[in-house]
Amino acid sequence: MLEEKQLQKRTGNLVFKNAWDYDPAPESSGHIQLRETYDLFINGEFTAPEEGRYFATTNPASEQKIADVAEATKPDIDKAVQAARNAYNKTWGKLSGRERGKYIYRIARMLQERAREFAIIESMDGGKPIRESRDADIPLVAAYFFYYAGWADKLQYAVPGVEPKPYGVAGQIIPWNFPMLMAAWKIAPALATGNTVVIKSAETTPLTAYKLAEIIQDAGLPPGTVNIVSGAGETGAEIVNHPDIDKIAFTGSTDVGKLIQKSLAGTKKGYTLELGGKAANIVFEDAALDQAVEGIVNGIFFNQGHVCCAGSRLLVQEGVADKVYHKLKDRIETLIVGDPLDKNTDIGAINSKSQLERINHFIEKGLEEGGEMHQSSAEVPSNGYWCKPTLFRNVSQSHSIVQSEIFGPVLAIQTFRTPKEAVEKANNTPYGLSGGIWTDKGSKIFQMGQNLRAGVVWANTFNKFDPTSPFGGYKESGIGREGGLHGLLPYLKIN
Ligand code: ADP
């Protein structure tokens, strides 16, 4: 490495603390327009909540308030459902597929035009690194709208031999980890199939949904086609239990998913539930290990582990276990934890104080249960909610760090000897959302893929999404699929 003096000579007056430090590269947020207060978006208009209640949404990286946001209660949900019903009966529900497609394409194009603004607000409100929101979340949001716009006039080919009909009014509830992407996964297929929508954002990340409301207004959708509300669990329950809603789509925790399923049992409502996960990345001795390490890091550390399909477990074949562990240790040492709006940041802020407490609870439990922990030496800012990338080894299948969804940058590492043992360990949690296989042999990929009880299995990559492919889980990870042709079906009555 160059001595500091030599470095100074080469770089003029610039002095680096260390040749490997990055200079700050903050994304400018000066041009972002945010209101001080956001009202509910009902029947095409921003509307004050009936009971006049608002809650603050804060930036988890600074703990500063960004805006006050309306809390929807029963009368607001009644109004939103009524507006959606009217639109279904009188305007949106009467349009041809071709016409519906035009509106959805318009939304997609407007999202592309305003992509930078959406990415910045997503990072401010949710804490995720701008690199993720700019390069993954928002481009995917536009891609899902484009994809489903294409289906709007082709539904007869989605279900050959039957004339597909929409359900009517869809109630949709989304989580805080991918606020815009989850909104797109739900709104785009609902609109393509001719349904109207009442959607609720998560209480810690309501802002981009209201920015989407601006686009929906500008795109000229008939009032009431998409209604956007905010609030916490009680608001969500009002949607789930509303008698005039025909279908519920929920993404969130398994605990809430179970509650929702209980409330819907015996009703006429259709539903899809996309719930938790505890995915394993399985690394065989013949894998390209450096690539695998990158995939593991991408699967659990980028995005703070705030991903339901995160690769929160690593199963590594015994012969390469030490090697992979040391490579991982070296790699996480280079990860930058900090300002979500800095383009160099790898791990942003944990979404909320309560989520950080939950992660720390599991880390403590992991230690109590005898796990061996290693955290990177990254410096974290003094304000805000942060968690350093964390590895746990010497953990066994029954440990909570192996079984429970933590939703943080915490990786549980176990070893295996044979493919059979890897499958048994991978499948041995209550979840079954996703998995990853790293090997040089195609035959192993097929063999493992067939035996893993997971909705999505990636091979020699991880966390890749495409609008054409379905996503969803086995066991306690949920019911139904979103994305692709499969994602249309829950919004259609096909009998
Ligand atoms: P997480 O643990 O990821 O925050 P939750 O399942 O608690 O997940 O939240 C996901 C979404 O479900 C949020 O929009 C939240 O407000 C909503 N929600 C929470 N409780 C309920 C409930 N009882 N009924 C309907 N929606 C709920």
Short mmCIF file of C-alpha atoms in Angstrom, two decimals, residues 287-488:
data_model
loop_
_atom_site.label_atom_id
_atom_site.label_comp_id
_atom_site.label_asym_id
_atom_site.label_seq_id
_atom_site.Cartn_x
_atom_site.Cartn_y
_atom_site.Cartn_z
CA ALA A 287 -19.18 -24.15 -6.46
CA ALA A 288 -17.37 -21.03 -7.64
CA LEU A 289 -16.77 -19.89 -4.08
CA ASP A 290 -16.10 -16.20 -4.67
CA GLN A 291 -19.31 -15.91 -6.66
CA ALA A 292 -21.16 -17.79 -3.96
CA VAL A 293 -19.85 -15.41 -1.30
CA GLU A 294 -21.08 -12.45 -3.37
CA GLY A 295 -24.48 -14.13 -3.70
CA ILE A 296 -24.68 -14.77 0.04
CA VAL A 297 -23.75 -11.16 0.81
CA ASN A 298 -26.32 -9.93 -1.69
CA GLY A 299 -28.93 -12.28 -0.25
CA ILE A 300 -28.72 -11.23 3.39
CA PHE A 301 -26.63 -8.10 3.91
CA PHE A 302 -27.56 -5.70 1.14
CA ASN A 303 -30.95 -4.30 2.01
CA GLN A 304 -30.30 -4.94 5.75
CA GLY A 305 -31.80 -8.44 5.45
CA HIS A 306 -35.20 -6.73 5.13
CA VAL A 307 -36.33 -9.20 2.50
CA CYS A 308 -38.83 -12.00 3.07
CA CYS A 309 -36.87 -14.23 0.68
CA ALA A 310 -33.50 -13.21 2.22
CA GLY A 311 -30.87 -15.92 2.33
CA SER A 312 -30.68 -15.79 6.11
CA ARG A 313 -29.15 -19.26 6.40
CA LEU A 314 -26.01 -20.64 4.82
CA LEU A 315 -25.53 -24.37 4.43
CA VAL A 316 -21.99 -25.03 3.31
CA GLN A 317 -20.43 -28.38 2.47
CA GLU A 318 -17.90 -29.43 5.11
CA GLY A 319 -14.81 -29.51 2.89
CA VAL A 320 -15.08 -25.79 2.06
CA ALA A 321 -16.80 -24.56 5.23
CA ASP A 322 -13.76 -22.84 6.78
CA LYS A 323 -12.71 -21.36 3.48
CA VAL A 324 -16.15 -19.89 2.80
CA TYR A 325 -16.43 -18.61 6.37
CA HIS A 326 -13.14 -16.74 6.12
CA LYS A 327 -14.01 -15.33 2.73
CA LEU A 328 -17.31 -14.13 4.17
CA LYS A 329 -15.60 -12.57 7.17
CA ASP A 330 -13.24 -10.69 4.85
CA ARG A 331 -16.05 -9.60 2.58
CA ILE A 332 -18.33 -8.25 5.30
CA GLU A 333 -15.42 -6.24 6.66
CA THR A 334 -15.59 -4.20 3.43
CA LEU A 335 -19.32 -3.48 3.64
CA ILE A 336 -20.24 0.13 4.32
CA VAL A 337 -23.02 0.64 6.84
CA GLY A 338 -24.50 4.12 6.88
CA ASP A 339 -26.35 6.90 5.10
CA PRO A 340 -28.93 5.27 2.80
CA LEU A 341 -28.64 8.20 0.40
CA ASP A 342 -24.89 7.67 -0.08
CA LYS A 343 -24.23 5.80 -3.32
CA ASN A 344 -21.41 3.82 -1.68
CA THR A 345 -23.57 2.47 1.12
CA ASP A 346 -24.11 -1.29 1.18
CA ILE A 347 -26.23 -1.59 4.31
CA GLY A 348 -28.63 1.23 5.13
CA ALA A 349 -30.69 1.91 8.22
CA ILE A 350 -32.87 -0.65 9.95
CA ASN A 351 -36.42 0.37 9.14
CA SER A 352 -37.60 1.22 12.65
CA LYS A 353 -36.65 1.20 16.31
CA SER A 354 -38.90 -1.76 16.99
CA GLN A 355 -37.35 -3.74 14.13
CA LEU A 356 -33.86 -3.02 15.49
CA GLU A 357 -35.00 -4.24 18.91
CA ARG A 358 -36.31 -7.42 17.33
CA ILE A 359 -33.00 -8.05 15.54
CA ASN A 360 -31.00 -7.40 18.72
CA HIS A 361 -33.29 -9.73 20.64
CA PHE A 362 -32.47 -12.56 18.21
CA ILE A 363 -28.74 -11.77 18.32
CA GLU A 364 -28.82 -12.01 22.13
CA LYS A 365 -30.78 -15.23 21.94
CA GLY A 366 -28.29 -16.63 19.44
CA LEU A 367 -25.48 -15.95 21.90
CA GLU A 368 -27.44 -17.40 24.83
CA GLU A 369 -28.06 -20.56 22.82
CA GLY A 370 -24.31 -20.97 22.34
CA GLY A 371 -23.79 -19.64 18.82
CA GLU A 372 -20.40 -18.14 17.91
CA MET A 373 -20.92 -14.60 16.63
CA HIS A 374 -18.79 -12.40 14.44
CA GLN A 375 -19.72 -8.83 13.48
CA SER A 376 -17.82 -6.58 11.09
CA SER A 377 -15.97 -3.66 12.62
CA ALA A 378 -17.93 -1.13 10.53
CA GLU A 379 -18.50 2.25 12.14
CA VAL A 380 -22.15 3.21 12.35
CA PRO A 381 -23.63 6.71 12.70
CA SER A 382 -24.67 7.82 16.18
CA ASN A 383 -28.26 8.71 15.22
CA GLY A 384 -30.65 6.33 13.55
CA TYR A 385 -31.09 2.56 13.67
CA TRP A 386 -28.20 0.39 12.53
CA CYS A 387 -27.03 -3.18 12.64
CA LYS A 388 -23.60 -4.37 11.52
CA PRO A 389 -23.40 -7.44 9.30
CA THR A 390 -23.45 -10.41 11.65
CA LEU A 391 -22.38 -14.04 11.20
CA PHE A 392 -23.36 -16.87 13.52
CA ARG A 393 -21.75 -20.31 13.40
CA ASN A 394 -21.81 -23.33 15.70
CA VAL A 395 -25.57 -23.15 15.60
CA SER A 396 -27.85 -26.15 15.42
CA GLN A 397 -31.14 -26.74 13.68
CA SER A 398 -33.23 -26.08 16.78
CA HIS A 399 -31.64 -22.68 17.54
CA SER A 400 -33.96 -19.74 17.12
CA ILE A 401 -31.35 -18.05 14.95
CA VAL A 402 -31.81 -20.94 12.48
CA GLN A 403 -35.59 -21.27 12.77
CA SER A 404 -37.01 -17.74 13.15
CA GLU A 405 -37.34 -15.02 10.59
CA ILE A 406 -35.18 -12.18 11.96
CA PHE A 407 -35.47 -9.69 9.09
CA GLY A 408 -32.03 -8.24 9.72
CA PRO A 409 -28.44 -8.59 8.46
CA VAL A 410 -27.81 -11.77 10.45
CA LEU A 411 -26.59 -14.97 8.79
CA ALA A 412 -26.78 -18.39 10.47
CA ILE A 413 -24.10 -20.75 9.13
CA GLN A 414 -24.33 -24.56 9.26
CA THR A 415 -22.46 -27.30 7.45
CA PHE A 416 -23.53 -30.47 5.63
CA ARG A 417 -21.87 -33.53 4.14
CA THR A 418 -24.32 -34.90 1.54
CA PRO A 419 -26.98 -33.37 -0.72
CA LYS A 420 -29.60 -35.31 1.27
CA GLU A 421 -28.49 -33.71 4.52
CA ALA A 422 -28.53 -30.28 2.86
CA VAL A 423 -32.12 -30.79 1.69
CA GLU A 424 -33.23 -32.00 5.10
CA LYS A 425 -31.69 -29.04 6.87
CA ALA A 426 -32.89 -26.53 4.28
CA ASN A 427 -36.48 -27.79 4.51
CA ASN A 428 -36.47 -28.03 8.29
CA THR A 429 -38.06 -24.68 9.22
CA PRO A 430 -41.72 -23.64 9.26
CA TYR A 431 -41.12 -21.60 6.09
CA GLY A 432 -40.66 -22.36 2.41
CA LEU A 433 -40.32 -19.18 0.41
CA SER A 434 -36.99 -19.37 -1.37
CA GLY A 435 -33.58 -21.04 -1.55
CA GLY A 436 -30.28 -20.87 -3.37
CA ILE A 437 -28.01 -23.58 -4.79
CA TRP A 438 -24.37 -22.99 -5.62
CA THR A 439 -22.66 -25.73 -7.62
CA ASP A 440 -20.81 -26.35 -10.84
CA LYS A 441 -23.08 -29.30 -11.73
CA GLY A 442 -26.38 -28.77 -13.53
CA SER A 443 -27.63 -32.18 -12.42
CA LYS A 444 -27.21 -31.18 -8.77
CA ILE A 445 -29.19 -28.02 -9.39
CA PHE A 446 -32.12 -30.04 -10.76
CA GLN A 447 -31.94 -32.67 -8.05
CA MET A 448 -31.79 -30.13 -5.24
CA GLY A 449 -34.36 -27.84 -6.86
CA GLN A 450 -36.87 -30.66 -6.99
CA ASN A 451 -36.42 -31.53 -3.35
CA LEU A 452 -36.38 -28.10 -1.80
CA ARG A 453 -39.82 -27.14 -0.48
CA ALA A 454 -39.50 -23.52 -1.53
CA GLY A 455 -41.51 -21.40 -3.94
CA VAL A 456 -38.44 -19.91 -5.62
CA VAL A 457 -35.06 -21.60 -6.00
CA TRP A 458 -32.19 -19.63 -7.48
CA ALA A 459 -29.17 -21.41 -8.92
CA ASN A 460 -25.73 -19.73 -8.81
CA THR A 461 -27.42 -16.42 -8.12
CA PHE A 462 -29.81 -15.03 -5.51
CA ASN A 463 -32.58 -12.46 -5.07
CA LYS A 464 -33.21 -11.95 -8.76
CA PHE A 465 -36.67 -10.84 -9.83
CA ASP A 466 -38.49 -10.64 -13.09
CA PRO A 467 -42.13 -9.72 -13.72
CA THR A 468 -42.68 -12.87 -15.75
CA SER A 469 -41.84 -15.27 -12.96
CA PRO A 470 -44.19 -16.24 -10.15
CA PHE A 471 -43.26 -15.73 -6.51
CA GLY A 472 -44.80 -17.23 -3.38
CA GLY A 473 -44.32 -19.80 -0.71
CA TYR A 474 -44.92 -23.25 0.73
CA LYS A 475 -45.93 -24.00 4.32
CA GLU A 476 -46.02 -20.94 6.59
CA SER A 477 -44.63 -18.75 3.81
CA GLY A 478 -48.05 -18.29 2.31
CA ILE A 479 -50.73 -19.18 -0.17
CA GLY A 480 -50.96 -18.21 -3.82
CA ARG A 481 -48.50 -16.67 -6.23
CA GLU A 482 -47.72 -13.15 -7.37
CA GLY A 483 -45.90 -12.24 -10.59
CA GLY A 484 -46.12 -13.71 -14.05
CA LEU A 485 -49.18 -15.39 -15.45
CA HIS A 486 -49.77 -16.99 -12.05
CA GLY A 487 -50.12 -13.52 -10.54
CA LEU A 488 -53.16 -12.81 -12.71
#
